[in-house]
Amino acid sequence: MVPTSYYILLSALLFTFGVVGVITRRNALVLFMSVELMLNSANLALVTFAMARQDVAGQIVVFFVIVVAAAEVAVGLALLVAIFRTKRTTDVDEINALRG
Amino acid sequence: MELIIFLITAAVAIVGAAAMLLSPNAIHSAIFLLINFVAISVLYVLLYAPFLFAIQLIVYAGAIIVLFLFVVMLLGAERAEDARERFAWQRPLGLTLAATLLGLIGYIALRGPAPEATATVADQQFASPERIAEALFTTYLLPFEITAFLLLAAVIGVVVLHMSGVLRPET
Amino acid sequence: MNWIIWLIPAFPLLGFLLNALVVRRERDAGILASVMVGLSFAATIAAMVSLEGAPADAKRLTWTLWEWISAADFRVAFGLLFDPLTAVMALLITGVGGLIHVYSIGYVHGDVRPVRFFAFMNLFVFAMLMLVMADNLLLLFLGWEGVGLCSFLLIGHYFDRRSVPPGINPSDAAVKAFVVNRIGDAAMLAALFAIFTNFGTLSFYDNPQLGISGYLDQAFVVAGETVDLGAFGQLPLIAGITLLMLVAVAGKSAQLPLYTWLPDAMAGPTPVSALIHAATMVTSGVYLIVRNHTLFDQPASAAPWVLVIGVMTAFIGATAAVAQLDIKRVLAYSTISQLGYMVAAVGMGAYVAGMYHLLTHGLFKALLFLAAGSVIHGIGGHQDMRRMGGLRDDLPTTFRLYLIGALALSGIFPLAGFWSKDEIIAHAWFDARSPLAAIILILTSAITAFYMGRQIGMIFFGRPRDPAMHAHESGSTMRWPMIALAGGALVGGLINFPGLHWLNSYLRPVLQEPEVIYTLGMGILATITTLVSAGAAYLGWKTYARDLEPRIRIGKDDPAFRYLGDLWRGMEIGWGLDWLYQRVFVRPYRAASVFLSQVVDREGIDGVLVDGTAHGLIRLAQGLRLLQTGYVRTYALMFLVGVIIVVAFFALRG
């Protein structure tokens, strides 16, 4: 007998953790992981609502989110490796060449 | 009963996430994230999403985390970030804002009409793999195919990114 | 054979187009232009022959080219009219104009822009012909404006020079001519509006071909109507219309108070002065009044004002001419004065006398200008009479021609000017019952004779005052036209000789003026006038050729200044009218223009609005650019802020 609001709160909390991670950490990889955490929290909320509404569509969406997240991680990490080859650092603050 | 499982799993997820954030070592962060993912997959089970439980474990826990670990070790990025912090003011500001966000969402969540609790689900098989397959290959066939293209694009993109030294003969 | 009449303006138009677009060489331009005017003259003669065949009560040839404007009730034809009045004007324009064109071939030889000169001379003849041949006021106005434009273009012929003798800037002179004319033009337009509003048509006579009626025969219709001027009372409509026309005439024919442009117009080449500012353009005002004589004949019209303006202008022009030091400026003020005679004549209702003087004046004033041009050309471009002296030995032919012109202008028996001028004076004394006007005109005649005597004395007699001057006579192309004009000045009196009345009879179908009966009283008056003028001429000559002659020095004031002081100075500056206009109108206007262009436009609009906006945007962009720090984490923070705002909006909205 778990009210759905508990799940939502959990999702919100995990999302907030992800946000804090993006803002706070300088290691590019940990930053990426925080983004994944945020995605997961969103997925959790979606599944919760799918259950509440007895609608499978919510879970289909989550399926797609997971697939896209996987693709995004692959490409993102490839980019990171490419940047690393030039910059020799994974510190996000070092990558500021696009300043105005 | 279900509540207890939920609370334990939720606690694990939260602790894992927090530990991921606080850990100075990137490899430790990845492992903690893995714990978090597993906890979430358990939550999926509680939410009558068996298919997603499996997908979560296979894709997230099994592939994505592995990929992260590979790259961390490839780049040797596990060491802690060096001490100098250019934007020290961003940390408290970010924490405050995040807390605000949390508060807002919580407010929305608790204010609205209470949706169904988990035990009152009428049809526990509404998201069985058969049902998922049914929806995926009929109603959502187009997004399914497009996603296939997306993956293809991702693969090609990754290959192209690292191709530069391969085709040109090294003189 | 009516179609002949459109050939008259067509030839000069063709000449203009060819000269403007095709011709390149000076020689071709001059010959082409002269030939075109000559052909126009021939066409005029042919048209006059054809005119004889028209019935006496409708003695006119008309040729409507097309319906120009047709907008509801406003209908105007592009039509030409050829009646005796037009014929007389056209003869003057093409005849004298043709002679001047031939003269110009010699005069502008070696000029920097000969083709332009001849092109605009032809355009001028075209416009002037359109003016006198128009069958309605609007087409007349087209010619009216056209001659003003050509005057501008030709006065400014030496536009690249800063100053021409006696110290005028040609561009400024051209602008002044055009702007002062414009004042008259504005009044003319107002008159057009008034005529159309009250008569419903702008056509002079009925045009059965297009179904447009004419207004000249309807003048009496509006006899009793008045215009309400509010606090100023009621003005008879006829008075209003004719008053507006008077203003237009004052502008175009250089009458008081709009004559200030004519002396400065001497900045143009001398043939231009001869053609435009002696014989033709300036006479178009007189033509306008004569053409509209049915309006001016009405009892309530502004004709008395016309007379007053004419007489005053005649007197003032003559007094100013006395003190001028530049050879052409004397003639310019003289023209103003003689135009005053013409305007006074038509103001009295003596239209034939006015036209008579117009014709004779056209002959001898053109002669005088051409002869002056001959003098200037012969001595190398100088125009200051103090530099001249004793030229009758070096320029004998020019001297004789100039003398003929001067005697004609002074009204000495039996040259042309005597007959026409005395007819006007006689009319003033006997018919119009204005002895005051007659006396002033007689006085003016004396002054006229005096300044011509002065001029002859200063230029041709005495010792040569400029040791560096070498004078030579003009070539044949310049001489023969002058000789022809001198012939006209000698026998021009025959045009309306007492007893023969050729002009009066010829213009009878248009003007219906009774013949003048020559009484003994008129003979006595004419004799007195002539004796007074002859005496004044001799006095003028003697003073400047003998008495004061030793004291004429280059660069110094005229010797008479010592005796007359400020009075002389006043005459020399044309009584200060131009000076007044400069102070009251020109300078404030220029100052306002400078202010608007530099302060308002350059600094205000360009600086503040345009540049200011640009700079403002640049500064804004520079400020905004600081947001692009390049740090991902900062961007993420900004994302977060945005997200919070959106979520808060939904959360708190309810």
mmCIF file of N, CA, C and O in Angstrom, chain C residues 320-354:
data_model
loop_
_atom_site.group_PDB
_atom_site.id
_atom_site.type_symbol
_atom_site.label_atom_id
_atom_site.label_comp_id
_atom_site.label_asym_id
_atom_site.label_seq_id
_atom_site.Cartn_x
_atom_site.Cartn_y
_atom_site.Cartn_z
ATOM 1 N N ALA C 320 17.324 103.780 -60.779
ATOM 2 C CA ALA C 320 18.400 102.860 -60.428
ATOM 3 C C ALA C 320 19.380 102.712 -61.580
ATOM 4 O O ALA C 320 20.585 102.567 -61.369
ATOM 5 N N ALA C 321 18.844 102.770 -62.824
ATOM 6 C CA ALA C 321 19.730 102.570 -63.969
ATOM 7 C C ALA C 321 20.763 103.672 -64.077
ATOM 8 O O ALA C 321 21.839 103.466 -64.630
ATOM 9 N N VAL C 322 20.448 104.843 -63.567
ATOM 10 C CA VAL C 322 21.344 105.988 -63.716
ATOM 11 C C VAL C 322 22.691 105.728 -63.067
ATOM 12 O O VAL C 322 23.729 106.126 -63.578
ATOM 13 N N ALA C 323 22.682 105.063 -61.916
ATOM 14 C CA ALA C 323 23.905 104.978 -61.124
ATOM 15 C C ALA C 323 24.675 103.681 -61.310
ATOM 16 O O ALA C 323 25.630 103.444 -60.592
ATOM 17 N N GLN C 324 24.294 102.856 -62.257
ATOM 18 C CA GLN C 324 24.977 101.575 -62.390
ATOM 19 C C GLN C 324 26.313 101.725 -63.078
ATOM 20 O O GLN C 324 26.503 102.579 -63.953
ATOM 21 N N LEU C 325 27.260 100.889 -62.701
ATOM 22 C CA LEU C 325 28.590 100.943 -63.283
ATOM 23 C C LEU C 325 28.847 99.802 -64.252
ATOM 24 O O LEU C 325 29.789 99.821 -65.007
ATOM 25 N N ASP C 326 28.002 98.796 -64.217
ATOM 26 C CA ASP C 326 28.185 97.661 -65.117
ATOM 27 C C ASP C 326 27.303 97.875 -66.334
ATOM 28 O O ASP C 326 26.139 98.247 -66.217
ATOM 29 N N ILE C 327 27.844 97.599 -67.491
ATOM 30 C CA ILE C 327 27.135 97.922 -68.718
ATOM 31 C C ILE C 327 25.810 97.175 -68.828
ATOM 32 O O ILE C 327 24.793 97.726 -69.254
ATOM 33 N N LYS C 328 25.797 95.932 -68.374
ATOM 34 C CA LYS C 328 24.572 95.166 -68.503
ATOM 35 C C LYS C 328 23.561 95.496 -67.420
ATOM 36 O O LYS C 328 22.351 95.363 -67.614
ATOM 37 N N ARG C 329 24.047 95.914 -66.297
ATOM 38 C CA ARG C 329 23.099 96.223 -65.230
ATOM 39 C C ARG C 329 22.302 97.472 -65.551
ATOM 40 O O ARG C 329 21.150 97.607 -65.165
ATOM 41 N N VAL C 330 22.937 98.405 -66.275
ATOM 42 C CA VAL C 330 22.167 99.567 -66.722
ATOM 43 C C VAL C 330 20.993 99.089 -67.557
ATOM 44 O O VAL C 330 19.850 99.494 -67.375
ATOM 45 N N LEU C 331 21.304 98.187 -68.496
ATOM 46 C CA LEU C 331 20.256 97.679 -69.382
ATOM 47 C C LEU C 331 19.219 96.858 -68.618
ATOM 48 O O LEU C 331 18.038 96.863 -68.954
ATOM 49 N N ALA C 332 19.655 96.172 -67.571
ATOM 50 C CA ALA C 332 18.708 95.364 -66.787
ATOM 51 C C ALA C 332 17.693 96.260 -66.094
ATOM 52 O O ALA C 332 16.486 96.054 -66.195
ATOM 53 N N TYR C 333 18.176 97.282 -65.417
ATOM 54 C CA TYR C 333 17.240 98.198 -64.760
ATOM 55 C C TYR C 333 16.405 98.937 -65.789
ATOM 56 O O TYR C 333 15.238 99.260 -65.565
ATOM 57 N N SER C 334 17.011 99.180 -66.934
ATOM 58 C CA SER C 334 16.249 99.828 -67.988
ATOM 59 C C SER C 334 15.095 98.932 -68.426
ATOM 60 O O SER C 334 13.979 99.407 -68.669
ATOM 61 N N THR C 335 15.358 97.652 -68.516
ATOM 62 C CA THR C 335 14.284 96.724 -68.881
ATOM 63 C C THR C 335 13.183 96.744 -67.854
ATOM 64 O O THR C 335 11.996 96.760 -68.190
ATOM 65 N N ILE C 336 13.570 96.742 -66.589
ATOM 66 C CA ILE C 336 12.565 96.810 -65.533
ATOM 67 C C ILE C 336 11.696 98.042 -65.729
ATOM 68 O O ILE C 336 10.461 97.997 -65.649
ATOM 69 N N SER C 337 12.365 99.142 -66.033
ATOM 70 C CA SER C 337 11.643 100.382 -66.211
ATOM 71 C C SER C 337 10.695 100.317 -67.406
ATOM 72 O O SER C 337 9.523 100.688 -67.324
ATOM 73 N N GLN C 338 11.177 99.827 -68.527
ATOM 74 C CA GLN C 338 10.336 99.763 -69.729
ATOM 75 C C GLN C 338 9.192 98.781 -69.562
ATOM 76 O O GLN C 338 8.102 98.985 -70.095
ATOM 77 N N LEU C 339 9.439 97.702 -68.835
ATOM 78 C CA LEU C 339 8.340 96.786 -68.541
ATOM 79 C C LEU C 339 7.291 97.500 -67.718
ATOM 80 O O LEU C 339 6.086 97.260 -67.851
ATOM 81 N N GLY C 340 7.750 98.381 -66.866
ATOM 82 C CA GLY C 340 6.805 99.181 -66.105
ATOM 83 C C GLY C 340 5.902 99.977 -67.031
ATOM 84 O O GLY C 340 4.698 100.087 -66.800
ATOM 85 N N TYR C 341 6.477 100.523 -68.104
ATOM 86 C CA TYR C 341 5.650 101.243 -69.083
ATOM 87 C C TYR C 341 4.571 100.328 -69.655
ATOM 88 O O TYR C 341 3.409 100.710 -69.772
ATOM 89 N N MET C 342 5.006 99.130 -70.025
ATOM 90 C CA MET C 342 4.049 98.200 -70.644
ATOM 91 C C MET C 342 2.954 97.836 -69.661
ATOM 92 O O MET C 342 1.773 97.781 -70.000
ATOM 93 N N VAL C 343 3.353 97.540 -68.447
ATOM 94 C CA VAL C 343 2.371 97.144 -67.438
ATOM 95 C C VAL C 343 1.431 98.307 -67.141
ATOM 96 O O VAL C 343 0.219 98.136 -67.000
ATOM 97 N N ALA C 344 2.004 99.520 -67.100
ATOM 98 C CA ALA C 344 1.142 100.684 -66.870
ATOM 99 C C ALA C 344 0.137 100.807 -68.008
ATOM 100 O O ALA C 344 -1.043 101.107 -67.788
ATOM 101 N N ALA C 345 0.597 100.600 -69.225
ATOM 102 C CA ALA C 345 -0.293 100.724 -70.375
ATOM 103 C C ALA C 345 -1.465 99.763 -70.261
ATOM 104 O O ALA C 345 -2.629 100.158 -70.394
ATOM 105 N N VAL C 346 -1.177 98.492 -69.998
ATOM 106 C CA VAL C 346 -2.293 97.541 -69.926
ATOM 107 C C VAL C 346 -3.136 97.796 -68.697
ATOM 108 O O VAL C 346 -4.314 97.447 -68.661
ATOM 109 N N GLY C 347 -2.529 98.418 -67.678
ATOM 110 C CA GLY C 347 -3.332 98.761 -66.513
ATOM 111 C C GLY C 347 -4.356 99.835 -66.836
ATOM 112 O O GLY C 347 -5.405 99.919 -66.207
ATOM 113 N N MET C 348 -4.031 100.652 -67.822
ATOM 114 C CA MET C 348 -4.981 101.693 -68.201
ATOM 115 C C MET C 348 -5.998 101.178 -69.210
ATOM 116 O O MET C 348 -6.885 101.912 -69.604
ATOM 117 N N GLY C 349 -5.822 99.969 -69.686
ATOM 118 C CA GLY C 349 -6.725 99.471 -70.706
ATOM 119 C C GLY C 349 -6.212 99.721 -72.108
ATOM 120 O O GLY C 349 -6.896 99.426 -73.085
ATOM 121 N N ALA C 350 -5.000 100.283 -72.200
ATOM 122 C CA ALA C 350 -4.434 100.557 -73.525
ATOM 123 C C ALA C 350 -3.637 99.344 -73.968
ATOM 124 O O ALA C 350 -2.408 99.357 -74.048
ATOM 125 N N TYR C 351 -4.337 98.303 -74.291
ATOM 126 C CA TYR C 351 -3.650 97.042 -74.592
ATOM 127 C C TYR C 351 -2.832 97.126 -75.861
ATOM 128 O O TYR C 351 -1.726 96.602 -75.932
ATOM 129 N N VAL C 352 -3.368 97.782 -76.843
ATOM 130 C CA VAL C 352 -2.613 97.882 -78.095
ATOM 131 C C VAL C 352 -1.326 98.653 -77.860
ATOM 132 O O VAL C 352 -0.259 98.285 -78.349
ATOM 133 N N ALA C 353 -1.430 99.749 -77.088
ATOM 134 C CA ALA C 353 -0.228 100.534 -76.808
ATOM 135 C C ALA C 353 0.792 99.685 -76.062
ATOM 136 O O ALA C 353 1.998 99.755 -76.332
ATOM 137 N N GLY C 354 0.279 98.897 -75.127
ATOM 138 C CA GLY C 354 1.192 98.035 -74.382
ATOM 139 C C GLY C 354 1.896 97.048 -75.306
ATOM 140 O O GLY C 354 3.106 96.844 -75.219
#
